Short mmCIF file of C-alpha atoms and ligand atoms in Angstrom, two decimals:
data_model
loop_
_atom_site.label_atom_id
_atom_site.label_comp_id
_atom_site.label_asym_id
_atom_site.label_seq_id
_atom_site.Cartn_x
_atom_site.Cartn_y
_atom_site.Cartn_z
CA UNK A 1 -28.16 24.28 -30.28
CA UNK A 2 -24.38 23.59 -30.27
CA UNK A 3 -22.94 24.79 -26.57
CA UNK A 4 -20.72 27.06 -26.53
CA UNK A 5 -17.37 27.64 -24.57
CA UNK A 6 -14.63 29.87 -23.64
CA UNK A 7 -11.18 28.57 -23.05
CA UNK A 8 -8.93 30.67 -20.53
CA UNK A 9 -5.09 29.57 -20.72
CA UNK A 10 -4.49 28.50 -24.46
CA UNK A 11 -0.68 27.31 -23.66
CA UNK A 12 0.23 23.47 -24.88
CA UNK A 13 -2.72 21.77 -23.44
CA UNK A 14 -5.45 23.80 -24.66
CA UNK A 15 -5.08 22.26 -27.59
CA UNK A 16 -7.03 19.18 -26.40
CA UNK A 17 -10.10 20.93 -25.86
CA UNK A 18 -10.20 23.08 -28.78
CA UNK A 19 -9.01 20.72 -31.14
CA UNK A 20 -11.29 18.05 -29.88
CA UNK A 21 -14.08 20.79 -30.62
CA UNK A 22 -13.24 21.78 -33.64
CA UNK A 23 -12.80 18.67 -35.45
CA UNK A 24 -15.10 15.57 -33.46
CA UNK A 25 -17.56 17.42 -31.92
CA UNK A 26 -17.61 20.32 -34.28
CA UNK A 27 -21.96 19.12 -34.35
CA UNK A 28 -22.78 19.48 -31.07
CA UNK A 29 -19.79 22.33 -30.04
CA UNK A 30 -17.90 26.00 -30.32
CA UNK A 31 -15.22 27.54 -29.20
CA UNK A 32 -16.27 31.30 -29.00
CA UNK A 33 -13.50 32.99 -27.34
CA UNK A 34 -10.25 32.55 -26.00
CA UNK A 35 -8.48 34.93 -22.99
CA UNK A 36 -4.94 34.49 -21.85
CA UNK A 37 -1.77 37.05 -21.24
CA UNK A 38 -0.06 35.93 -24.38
CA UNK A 39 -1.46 37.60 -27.25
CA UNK A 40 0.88 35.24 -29.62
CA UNK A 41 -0.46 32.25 -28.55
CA UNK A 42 -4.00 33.47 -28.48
CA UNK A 43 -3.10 34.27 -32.35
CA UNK A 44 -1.67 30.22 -32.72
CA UNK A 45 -4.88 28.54 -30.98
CA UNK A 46 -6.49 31.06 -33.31
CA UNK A 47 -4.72 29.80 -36.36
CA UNK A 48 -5.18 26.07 -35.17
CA UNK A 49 -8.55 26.65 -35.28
CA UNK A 50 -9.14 27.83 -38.67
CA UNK A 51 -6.97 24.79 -39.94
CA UNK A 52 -9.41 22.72 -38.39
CA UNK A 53 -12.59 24.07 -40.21
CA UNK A 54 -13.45 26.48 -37.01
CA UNK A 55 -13.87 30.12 -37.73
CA UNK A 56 -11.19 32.00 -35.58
CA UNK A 57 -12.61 33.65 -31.98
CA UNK A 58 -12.29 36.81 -30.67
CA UNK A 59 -8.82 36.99 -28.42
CA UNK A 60 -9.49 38.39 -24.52
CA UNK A 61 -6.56 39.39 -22.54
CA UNK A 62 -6.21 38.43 -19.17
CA UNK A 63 -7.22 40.99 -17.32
CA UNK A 64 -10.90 41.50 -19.70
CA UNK A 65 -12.42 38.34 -18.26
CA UNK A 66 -15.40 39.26 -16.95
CA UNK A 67 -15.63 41.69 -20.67
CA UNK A 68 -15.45 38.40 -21.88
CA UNK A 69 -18.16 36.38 -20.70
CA UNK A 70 -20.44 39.08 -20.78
CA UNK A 71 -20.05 39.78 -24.27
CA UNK A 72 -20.16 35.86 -25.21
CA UNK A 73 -22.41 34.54 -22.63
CA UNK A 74 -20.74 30.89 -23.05
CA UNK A 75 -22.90 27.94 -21.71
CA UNK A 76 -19.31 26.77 -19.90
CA UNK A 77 -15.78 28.22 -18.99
CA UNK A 78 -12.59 25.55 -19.52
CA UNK A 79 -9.69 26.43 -16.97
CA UNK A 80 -6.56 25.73 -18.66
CA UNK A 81 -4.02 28.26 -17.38
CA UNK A 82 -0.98 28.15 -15.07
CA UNK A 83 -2.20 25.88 -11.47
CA UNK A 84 -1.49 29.01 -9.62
CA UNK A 85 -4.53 30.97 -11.42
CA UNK A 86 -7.23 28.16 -11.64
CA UNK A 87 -9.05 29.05 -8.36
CA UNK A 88 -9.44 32.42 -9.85
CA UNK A 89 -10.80 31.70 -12.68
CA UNK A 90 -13.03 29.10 -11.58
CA UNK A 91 -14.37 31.14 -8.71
CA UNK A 92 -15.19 34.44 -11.05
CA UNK A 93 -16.64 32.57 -13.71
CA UNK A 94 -19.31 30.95 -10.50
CA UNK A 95 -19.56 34.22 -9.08
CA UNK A 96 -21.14 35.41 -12.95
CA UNK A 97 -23.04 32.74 -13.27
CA UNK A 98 -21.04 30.05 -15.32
CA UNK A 99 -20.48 26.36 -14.99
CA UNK A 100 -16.96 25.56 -15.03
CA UNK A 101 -14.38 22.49 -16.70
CA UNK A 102 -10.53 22.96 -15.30
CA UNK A 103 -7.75 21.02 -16.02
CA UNK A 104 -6.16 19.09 -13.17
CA UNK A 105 -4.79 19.78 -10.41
CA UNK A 106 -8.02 22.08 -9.40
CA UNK A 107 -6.12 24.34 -7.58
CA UNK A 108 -2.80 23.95 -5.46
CA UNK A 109 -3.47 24.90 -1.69
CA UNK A 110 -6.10 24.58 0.93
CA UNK A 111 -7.22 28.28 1.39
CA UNK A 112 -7.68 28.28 -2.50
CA UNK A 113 -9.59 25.02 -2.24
CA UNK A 114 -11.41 26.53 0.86
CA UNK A 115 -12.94 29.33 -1.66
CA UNK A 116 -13.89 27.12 -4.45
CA UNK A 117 -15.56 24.43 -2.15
CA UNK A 118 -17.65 28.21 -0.71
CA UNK A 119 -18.11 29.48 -4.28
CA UNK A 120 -19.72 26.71 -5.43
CA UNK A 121 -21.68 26.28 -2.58
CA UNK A 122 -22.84 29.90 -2.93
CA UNK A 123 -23.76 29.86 -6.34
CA UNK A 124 -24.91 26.36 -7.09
CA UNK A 125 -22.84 26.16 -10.20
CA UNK A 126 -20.72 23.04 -11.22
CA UNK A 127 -17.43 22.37 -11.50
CA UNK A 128 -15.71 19.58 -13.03
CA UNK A 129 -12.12 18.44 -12.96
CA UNK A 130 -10.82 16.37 -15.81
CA UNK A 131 -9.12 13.04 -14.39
CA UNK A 132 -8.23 11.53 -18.03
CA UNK A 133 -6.56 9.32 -16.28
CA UNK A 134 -9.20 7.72 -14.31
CA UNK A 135 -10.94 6.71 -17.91
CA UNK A 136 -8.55 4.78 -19.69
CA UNK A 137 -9.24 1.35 -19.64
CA UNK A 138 -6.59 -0.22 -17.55
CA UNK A 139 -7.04 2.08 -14.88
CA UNK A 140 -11.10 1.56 -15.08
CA UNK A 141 -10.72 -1.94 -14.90
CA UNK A 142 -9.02 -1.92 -11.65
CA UNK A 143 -11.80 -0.04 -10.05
CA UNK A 144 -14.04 -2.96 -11.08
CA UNK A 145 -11.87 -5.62 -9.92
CA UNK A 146 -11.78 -3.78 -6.58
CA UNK A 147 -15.34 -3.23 -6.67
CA UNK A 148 -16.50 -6.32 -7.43
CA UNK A 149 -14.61 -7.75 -4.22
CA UNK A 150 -12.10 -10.10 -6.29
CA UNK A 151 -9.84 -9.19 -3.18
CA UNK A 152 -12.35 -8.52 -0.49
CA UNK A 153 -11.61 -5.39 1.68
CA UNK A 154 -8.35 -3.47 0.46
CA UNK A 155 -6.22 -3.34 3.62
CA UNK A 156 -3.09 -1.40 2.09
CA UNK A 157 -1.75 -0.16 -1.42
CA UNK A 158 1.64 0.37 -2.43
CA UNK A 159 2.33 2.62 -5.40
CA UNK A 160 5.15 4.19 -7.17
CA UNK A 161 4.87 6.31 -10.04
CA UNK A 162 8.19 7.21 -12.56
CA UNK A 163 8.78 10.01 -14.08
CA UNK A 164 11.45 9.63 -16.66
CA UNK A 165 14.03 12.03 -18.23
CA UNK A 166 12.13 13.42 -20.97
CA UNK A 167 8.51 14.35 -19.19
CA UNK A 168 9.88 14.26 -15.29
CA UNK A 169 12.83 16.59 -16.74
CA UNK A 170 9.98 19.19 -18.31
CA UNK A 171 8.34 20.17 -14.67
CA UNK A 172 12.07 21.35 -14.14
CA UNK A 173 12.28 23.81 -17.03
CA UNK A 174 9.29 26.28 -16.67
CA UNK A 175 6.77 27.27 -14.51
CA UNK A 176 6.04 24.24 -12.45
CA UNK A 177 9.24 24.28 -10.65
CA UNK A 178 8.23 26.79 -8.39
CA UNK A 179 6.08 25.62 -5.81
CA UNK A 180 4.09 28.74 -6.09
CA UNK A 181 3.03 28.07 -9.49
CA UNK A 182 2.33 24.59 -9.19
CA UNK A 183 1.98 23.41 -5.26
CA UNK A 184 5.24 20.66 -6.66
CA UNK A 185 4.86 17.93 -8.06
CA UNK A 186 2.94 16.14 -5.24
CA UNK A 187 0.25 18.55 -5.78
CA UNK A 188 0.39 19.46 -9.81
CA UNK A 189 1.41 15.70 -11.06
CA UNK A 190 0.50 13.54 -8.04
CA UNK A 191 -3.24 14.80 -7.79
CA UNK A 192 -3.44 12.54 -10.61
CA UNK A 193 -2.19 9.41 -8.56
CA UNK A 194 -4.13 10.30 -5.29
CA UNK A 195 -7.73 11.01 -7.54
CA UNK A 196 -7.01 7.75 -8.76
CA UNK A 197 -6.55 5.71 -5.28
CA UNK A 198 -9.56 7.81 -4.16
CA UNK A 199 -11.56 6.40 -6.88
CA UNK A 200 -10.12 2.43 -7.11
CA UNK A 201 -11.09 1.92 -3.12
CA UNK A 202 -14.06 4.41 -3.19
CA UNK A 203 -12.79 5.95 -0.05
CA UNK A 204 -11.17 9.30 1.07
CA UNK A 205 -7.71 10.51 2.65
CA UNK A 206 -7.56 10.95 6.47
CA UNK A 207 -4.24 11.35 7.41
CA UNK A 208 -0.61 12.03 5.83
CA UNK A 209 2.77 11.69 6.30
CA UNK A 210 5.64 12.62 4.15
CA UNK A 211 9.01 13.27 3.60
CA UNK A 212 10.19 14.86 -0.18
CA UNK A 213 13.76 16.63 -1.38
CA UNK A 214 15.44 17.65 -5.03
CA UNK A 215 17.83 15.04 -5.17
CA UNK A 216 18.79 14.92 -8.49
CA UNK A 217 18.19 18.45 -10.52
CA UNK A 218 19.25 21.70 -9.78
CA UNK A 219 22.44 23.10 -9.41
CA UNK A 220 23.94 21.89 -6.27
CA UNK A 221 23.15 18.19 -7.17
CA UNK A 222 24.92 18.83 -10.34
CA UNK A 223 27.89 20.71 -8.95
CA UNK A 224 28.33 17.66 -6.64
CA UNK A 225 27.94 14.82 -9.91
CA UNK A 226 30.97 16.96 -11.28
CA UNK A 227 28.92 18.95 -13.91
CA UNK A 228 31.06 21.68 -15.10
CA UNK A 229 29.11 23.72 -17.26
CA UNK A 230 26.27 25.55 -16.40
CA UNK A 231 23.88 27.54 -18.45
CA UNK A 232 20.32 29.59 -17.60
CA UNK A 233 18.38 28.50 -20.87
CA UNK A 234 18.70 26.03 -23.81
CA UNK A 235 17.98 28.73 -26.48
CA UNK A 236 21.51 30.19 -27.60
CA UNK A 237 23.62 28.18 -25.41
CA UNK A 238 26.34 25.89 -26.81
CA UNK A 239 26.85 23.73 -23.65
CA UNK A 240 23.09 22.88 -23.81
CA UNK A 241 23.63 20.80 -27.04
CA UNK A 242 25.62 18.62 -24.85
CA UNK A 243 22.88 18.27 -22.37
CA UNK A 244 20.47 15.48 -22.76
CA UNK A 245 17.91 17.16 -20.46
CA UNK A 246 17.65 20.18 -22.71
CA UNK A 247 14.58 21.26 -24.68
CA UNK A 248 15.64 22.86 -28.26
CA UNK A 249 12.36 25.10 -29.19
CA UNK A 250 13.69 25.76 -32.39
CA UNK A 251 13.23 21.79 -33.51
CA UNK A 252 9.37 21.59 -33.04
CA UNK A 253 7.28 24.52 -35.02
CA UNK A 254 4.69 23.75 -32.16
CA UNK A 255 7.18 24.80 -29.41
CA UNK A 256 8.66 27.75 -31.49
CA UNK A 257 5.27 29.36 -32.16
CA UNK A 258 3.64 28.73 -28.75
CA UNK A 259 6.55 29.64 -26.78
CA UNK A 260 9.82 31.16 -27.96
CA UNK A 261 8.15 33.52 -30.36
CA UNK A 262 5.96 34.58 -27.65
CA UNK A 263 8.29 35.15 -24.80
CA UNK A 264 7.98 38.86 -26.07
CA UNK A 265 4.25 39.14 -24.53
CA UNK A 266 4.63 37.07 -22.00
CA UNK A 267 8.30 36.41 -20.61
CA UNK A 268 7.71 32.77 -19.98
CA UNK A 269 10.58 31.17 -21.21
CA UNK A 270 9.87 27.01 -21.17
CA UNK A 271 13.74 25.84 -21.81
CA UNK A 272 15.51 26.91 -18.94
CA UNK A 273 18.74 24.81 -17.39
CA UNK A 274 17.28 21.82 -15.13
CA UNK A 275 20.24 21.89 -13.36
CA UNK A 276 19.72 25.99 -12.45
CA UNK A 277 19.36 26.88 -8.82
CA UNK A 278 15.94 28.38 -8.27
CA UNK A 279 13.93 25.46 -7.97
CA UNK A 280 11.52 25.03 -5.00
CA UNK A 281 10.35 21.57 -6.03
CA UNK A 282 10.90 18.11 -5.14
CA UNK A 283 11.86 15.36 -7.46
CA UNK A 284 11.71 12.51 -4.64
CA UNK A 285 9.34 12.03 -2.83
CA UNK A 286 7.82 9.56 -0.05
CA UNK A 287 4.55 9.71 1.14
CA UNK A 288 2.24 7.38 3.56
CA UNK A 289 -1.75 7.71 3.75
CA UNK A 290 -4.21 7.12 6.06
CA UNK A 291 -7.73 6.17 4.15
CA UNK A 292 -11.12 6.82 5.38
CA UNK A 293 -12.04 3.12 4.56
CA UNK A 294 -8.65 2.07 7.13
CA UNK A 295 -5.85 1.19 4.10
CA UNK A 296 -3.06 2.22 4.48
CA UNK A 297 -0.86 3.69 1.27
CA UNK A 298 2.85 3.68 0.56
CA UNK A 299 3.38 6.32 -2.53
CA UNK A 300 6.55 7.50 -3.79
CA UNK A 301 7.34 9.63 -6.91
CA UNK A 302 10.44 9.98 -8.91
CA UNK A 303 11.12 12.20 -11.44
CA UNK A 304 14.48 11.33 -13.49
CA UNK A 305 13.94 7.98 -14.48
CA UNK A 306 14.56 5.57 -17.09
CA UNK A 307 11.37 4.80 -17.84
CA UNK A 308 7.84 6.28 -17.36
CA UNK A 309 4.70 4.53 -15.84
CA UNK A 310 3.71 3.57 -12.50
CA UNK A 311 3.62 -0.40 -10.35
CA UNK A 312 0.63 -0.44 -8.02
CA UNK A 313 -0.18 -3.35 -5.62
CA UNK A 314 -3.52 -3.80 -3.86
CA UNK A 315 -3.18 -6.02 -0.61
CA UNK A 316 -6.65 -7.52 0.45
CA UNK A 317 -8.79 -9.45 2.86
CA UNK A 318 -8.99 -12.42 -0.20
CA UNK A 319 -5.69 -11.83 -2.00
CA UNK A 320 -3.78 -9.22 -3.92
CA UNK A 321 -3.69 -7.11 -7.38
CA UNK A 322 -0.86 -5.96 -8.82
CA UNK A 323 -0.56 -3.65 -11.68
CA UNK A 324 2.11 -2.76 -13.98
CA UNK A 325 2.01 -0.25 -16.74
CA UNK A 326 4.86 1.04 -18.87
CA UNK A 327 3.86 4.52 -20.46
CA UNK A 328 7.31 5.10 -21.67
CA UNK A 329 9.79 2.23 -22.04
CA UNK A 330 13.04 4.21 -22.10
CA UNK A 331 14.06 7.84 -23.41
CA UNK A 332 17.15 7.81 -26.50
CA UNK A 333 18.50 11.19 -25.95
CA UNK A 334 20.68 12.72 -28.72
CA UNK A 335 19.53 9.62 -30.59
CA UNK A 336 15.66 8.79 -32.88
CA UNK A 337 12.72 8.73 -30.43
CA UNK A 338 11.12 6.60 -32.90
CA UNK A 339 11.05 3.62 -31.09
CA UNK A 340 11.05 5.10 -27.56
CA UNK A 341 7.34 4.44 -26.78
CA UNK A 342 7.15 1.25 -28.79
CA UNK A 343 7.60 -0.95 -25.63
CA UNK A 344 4.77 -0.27 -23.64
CA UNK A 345 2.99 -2.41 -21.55
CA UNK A 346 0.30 -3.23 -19.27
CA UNK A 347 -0.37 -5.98 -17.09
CA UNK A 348 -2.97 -6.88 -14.26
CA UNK A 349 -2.59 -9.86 -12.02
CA UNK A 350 -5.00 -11.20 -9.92
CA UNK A 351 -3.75 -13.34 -6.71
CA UNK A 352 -5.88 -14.58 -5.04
CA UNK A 353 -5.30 -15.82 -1.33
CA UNK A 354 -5.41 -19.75 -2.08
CA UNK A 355 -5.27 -19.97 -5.86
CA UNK A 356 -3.43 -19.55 -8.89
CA UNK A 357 -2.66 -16.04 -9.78
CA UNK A 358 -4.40 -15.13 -13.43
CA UNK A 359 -3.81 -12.07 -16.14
CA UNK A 360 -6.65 -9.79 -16.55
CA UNK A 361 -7.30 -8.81 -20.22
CA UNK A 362 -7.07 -4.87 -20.41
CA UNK A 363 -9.42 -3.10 -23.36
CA UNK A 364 -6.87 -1.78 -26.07
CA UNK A 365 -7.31 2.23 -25.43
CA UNK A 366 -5.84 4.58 -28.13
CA UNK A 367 -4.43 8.67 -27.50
CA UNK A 368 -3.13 10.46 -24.53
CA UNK A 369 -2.83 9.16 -21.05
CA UNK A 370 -3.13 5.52 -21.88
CA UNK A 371 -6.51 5.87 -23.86
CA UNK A 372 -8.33 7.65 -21.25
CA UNK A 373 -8.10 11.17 -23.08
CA UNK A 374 -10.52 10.02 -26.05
CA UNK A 375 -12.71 8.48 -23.61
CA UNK A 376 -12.80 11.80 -21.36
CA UNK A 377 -13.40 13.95 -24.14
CA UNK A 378 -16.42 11.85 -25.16
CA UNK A 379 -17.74 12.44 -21.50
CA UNK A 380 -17.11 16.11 -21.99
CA UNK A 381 -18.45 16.99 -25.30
CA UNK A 382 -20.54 14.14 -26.25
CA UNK A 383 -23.74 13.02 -25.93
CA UNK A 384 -24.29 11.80 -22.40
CA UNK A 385 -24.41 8.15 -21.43
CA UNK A 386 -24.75 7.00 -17.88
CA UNK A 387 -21.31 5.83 -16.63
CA UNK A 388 -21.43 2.59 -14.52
CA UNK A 389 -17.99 3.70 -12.93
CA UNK A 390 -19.03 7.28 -12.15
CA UNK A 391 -16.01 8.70 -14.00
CA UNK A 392 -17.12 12.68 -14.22
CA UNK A 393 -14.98 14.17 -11.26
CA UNK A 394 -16.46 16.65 -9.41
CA UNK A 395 -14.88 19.63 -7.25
CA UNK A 396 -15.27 17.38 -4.23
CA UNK A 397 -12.79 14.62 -5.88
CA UNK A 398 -11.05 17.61 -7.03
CA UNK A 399 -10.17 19.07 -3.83
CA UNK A 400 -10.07 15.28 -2.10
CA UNK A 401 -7.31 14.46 -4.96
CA UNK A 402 -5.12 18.03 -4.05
CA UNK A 403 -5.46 17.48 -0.31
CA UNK A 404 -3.26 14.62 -0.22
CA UNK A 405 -0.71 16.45 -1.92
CA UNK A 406 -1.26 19.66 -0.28
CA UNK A 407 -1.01 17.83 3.24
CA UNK A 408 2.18 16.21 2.27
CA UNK A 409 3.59 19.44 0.90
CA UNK A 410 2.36 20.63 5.23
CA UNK A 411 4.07 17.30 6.50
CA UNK A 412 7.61 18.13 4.42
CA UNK A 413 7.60 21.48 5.63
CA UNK A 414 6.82 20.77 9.53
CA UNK A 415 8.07 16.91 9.53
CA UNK A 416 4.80 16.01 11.42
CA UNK A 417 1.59 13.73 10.15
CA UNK A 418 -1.24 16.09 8.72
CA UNK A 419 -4.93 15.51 9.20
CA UNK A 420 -6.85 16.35 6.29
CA UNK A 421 -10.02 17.29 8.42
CA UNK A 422 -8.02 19.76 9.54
CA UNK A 423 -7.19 21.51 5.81
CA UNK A 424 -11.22 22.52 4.47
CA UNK A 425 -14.91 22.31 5.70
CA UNK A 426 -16.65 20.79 2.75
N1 LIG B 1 -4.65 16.32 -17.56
C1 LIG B 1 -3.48 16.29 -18.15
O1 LIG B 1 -3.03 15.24 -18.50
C2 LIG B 1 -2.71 17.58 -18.37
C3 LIG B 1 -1.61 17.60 -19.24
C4 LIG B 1 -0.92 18.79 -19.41
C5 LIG B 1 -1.33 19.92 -18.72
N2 LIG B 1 -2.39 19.87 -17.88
C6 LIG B 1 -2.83 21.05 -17.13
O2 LIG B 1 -3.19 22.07 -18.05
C7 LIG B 1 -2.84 23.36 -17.54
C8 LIG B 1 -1.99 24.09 -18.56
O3 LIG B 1 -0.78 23.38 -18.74
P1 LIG B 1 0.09 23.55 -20.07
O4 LIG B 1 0.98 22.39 -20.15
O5 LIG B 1 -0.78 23.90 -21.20
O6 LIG B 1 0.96 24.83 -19.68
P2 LIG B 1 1.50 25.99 -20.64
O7 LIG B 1 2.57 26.65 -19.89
O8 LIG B 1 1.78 25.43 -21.98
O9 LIG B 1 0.24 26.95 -20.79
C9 LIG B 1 -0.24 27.74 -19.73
C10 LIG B 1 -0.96 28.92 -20.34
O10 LIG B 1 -1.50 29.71 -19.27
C11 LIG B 1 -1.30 31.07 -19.60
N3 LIG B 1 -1.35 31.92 -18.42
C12 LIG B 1 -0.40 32.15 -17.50
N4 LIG B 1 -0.84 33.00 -16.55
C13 LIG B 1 -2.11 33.32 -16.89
C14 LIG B 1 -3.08 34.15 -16.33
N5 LIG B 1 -2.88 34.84 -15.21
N6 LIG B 1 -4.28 34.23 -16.93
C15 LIG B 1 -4.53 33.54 -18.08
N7 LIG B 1 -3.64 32.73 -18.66
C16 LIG B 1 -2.44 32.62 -18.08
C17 LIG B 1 0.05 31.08 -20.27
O11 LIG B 1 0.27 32.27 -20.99
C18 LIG B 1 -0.05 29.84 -21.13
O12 LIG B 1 -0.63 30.13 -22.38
C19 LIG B 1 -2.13 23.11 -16.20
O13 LIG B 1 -3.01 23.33 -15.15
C20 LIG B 1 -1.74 21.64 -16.26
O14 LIG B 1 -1.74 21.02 -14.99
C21 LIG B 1 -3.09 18.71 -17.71
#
């Protein structure tokens, strides 16, 4: 019996789920029904679909849910709407007796993390968050050098992650750049980063402090870098040619379908000015945690930079680890993005306390998020294996990975340090 699933949210990233059904696990999987507020891009998944081989599924809109799953009884519901909705979703699928998989960040606020943790208590059902990230191969490996004690106990970790001016930029176009919608960027991008520390030292955040501001886009930065021209969207403008951190939805068939053509059903429009002045994210941020285990983390996240990756250095009782990995070497604007991603890089170095430092050899991964998306889709919708690492996230890492964020977003707004006991009651 194949199992079946629903998929609520069918905006750019949908595509990984339903594509990855349709096409490698077409044996063992369906996609029976889609549900979002945008008929047209319910009608492009649709059409995806059917150029994959998969007959096309009936269309729910948003507010027919519940119609939904009781007319397709799916074995599973897959989350991947707007951050601000995924608690909802997640807690009335529960509440009708479904198992859920969401998309990262599980939700974006404590209350709303408060209700899942309840909800799933109450009804038993699972829930499972997808950290891609945590399965690609470099990021695996570290987790086994930890665990295997290369550097004895991990006293502190220093991290900084880039975001560079193609993908940092796109958090500052749409819906993500109000805090509403996304929790920021500590919350929607970092949950990523904090899952993962969570996971390489096996341990849990206690306490956070942090300190966060928009530095670089929105208006009044650019008003004081001497911008002169100002414009609300890219579509139709002539000073956005000019701009290197515009989006042109007219050059991709993948953005004009799933977006501009259906801003008439939806209103989202997903090319607006980064340098308008109604954005209530950061784009710097500092941030220093308190672990369960006693390391201590320095984090900070940038999001206009050159290049795109992360450093990460682990400081332990027997030595250190440091970690370098370039998703993105540099981004040509105006110019052929051919070669853009061509000089990526990884590197782990082992040094330990009283010997020579060494390289460790990192598993080649291909796709998304530096091979981990293949590898988390085989988790998903494969057949089972048992996972030495213990990769499958549940909504326990889930909420652990937000909290960070969600205290740090607590500890910009008051300027004190935030206990996380203090946030839910697991
Ligand atoms: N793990 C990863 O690497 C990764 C990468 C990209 C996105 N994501 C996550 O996937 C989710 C979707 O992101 P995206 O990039 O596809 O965004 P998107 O803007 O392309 O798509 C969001 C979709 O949600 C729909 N939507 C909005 N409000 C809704 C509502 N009330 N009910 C139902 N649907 C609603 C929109 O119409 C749209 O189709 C986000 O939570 C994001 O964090 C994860």
């Amino acid at each position: 019996m194949k199992k079946r699933y629903v998929q609520v949210g069918t905006g750019g990233r949908a595509r990984f789920y339903y594509d990855a059904i349709a096409t490698t696990y077409k044996e063992t999987s369906e996609i029976v029904a889609f549900c979002d507020l945008s008929q047209t891009r319910m009608d492009y998944a649709n059409r995806r679909l059917v150029s994959k081989g998969h007959p096309a599924v009936p269309t729910y809109h948003y507010t027919q849910f519940e119609q939904m799953l009781d007319e397709t009884k799916p074995d599973y519901v897959i989350v991947t709407s707007v951050d601000r909705t995924h608690h909802d979703y997640i807690i009335r699928a529960m509440e009708k007796g479904y198992d859920v998989i969401t998309e990262k960040p599980m939700t974006i606020d404590n209350e709303k993390a408060q209700a899942i943790i309840d909800c799933q208590k109450r009804t038993g059902h699972s829930l499972r968050v997808t950290f891609n990230y945590r399965y690609a191969p470099h990021n695996t490996k570290v987790q086994e050098l930890i665990a295997s004690g290369v550097i004895g106990d991990v006293y502190s970790v220093h991290f900084e992650w880039l975001l560079n001016t193609k993908h940092g930029a796109d958090y500052f176009r749409r819906w993500h750049r109000n805090k509403y919608n996304s929790g920021g960027l500590l919350v929607h991008k970092a949950t990523h980063h904090f899952d993962l520390v969570n996971f390489w030292l096996g341990t849990q955040p206690k306490t956070v402090f942090a300190l966060g501001d928009l530095n670089f886009y929105g208006m009044k930065n650019a008003e004081k870098r001497g911008v002169e021209h100002f414009y609300a969207r890219a579509y139709g403008s002539e000073y956005a040619k000019n701009d290197p951190f515009a989006i042109d939805l007219t050059k991709s068939q993948d953005l004009k379908e799933l977006y501009l053509d259906a801003e008439k059903d939806s209103g989202y429009i997903r090319d607006r000015s980064v340098f308008s002045d109604d954005i209530s994210i950061e784009d710097t941020m500092g941030v220093i945690v308190k672990y369960n285990s006693g390391a201590i983390m320095t984090y900070s996240l940038n999001a206009y930079q050159p290049w795109e990756g992360f450093n990460v250095v682990f400081n332990g009782s027997k030595g250190r680890i440091e970690v370098k990995v370039v998703e993105n070497s540099y981004v040509n604007a105006g110019g052929s993005q051919d070669d853009e991603g061509k000089a990526k890089s990884k590197t782990i170095t082992v040094h330990p306390m009283f010997g020579a430092p060494y390289t460790v050899d990192i598993e080649e991964g291909e796709g998304g998020h530096g091979g981990g998306d293949p590898v988390l889709l085989n988790d998903i919708f494969g057949t089972p294996v048992d996972d030495p690492f213990h990769r499958a996230a549940s909504h326990v890492d889930g909420a652990m990975s937000i909290l960070t964020g969600v205290a740090a977003n607590k500890s910009i707004a008051s300027g004190l340090p935030v206990h996380i006991k203090d946030l839910v009651e697991f």
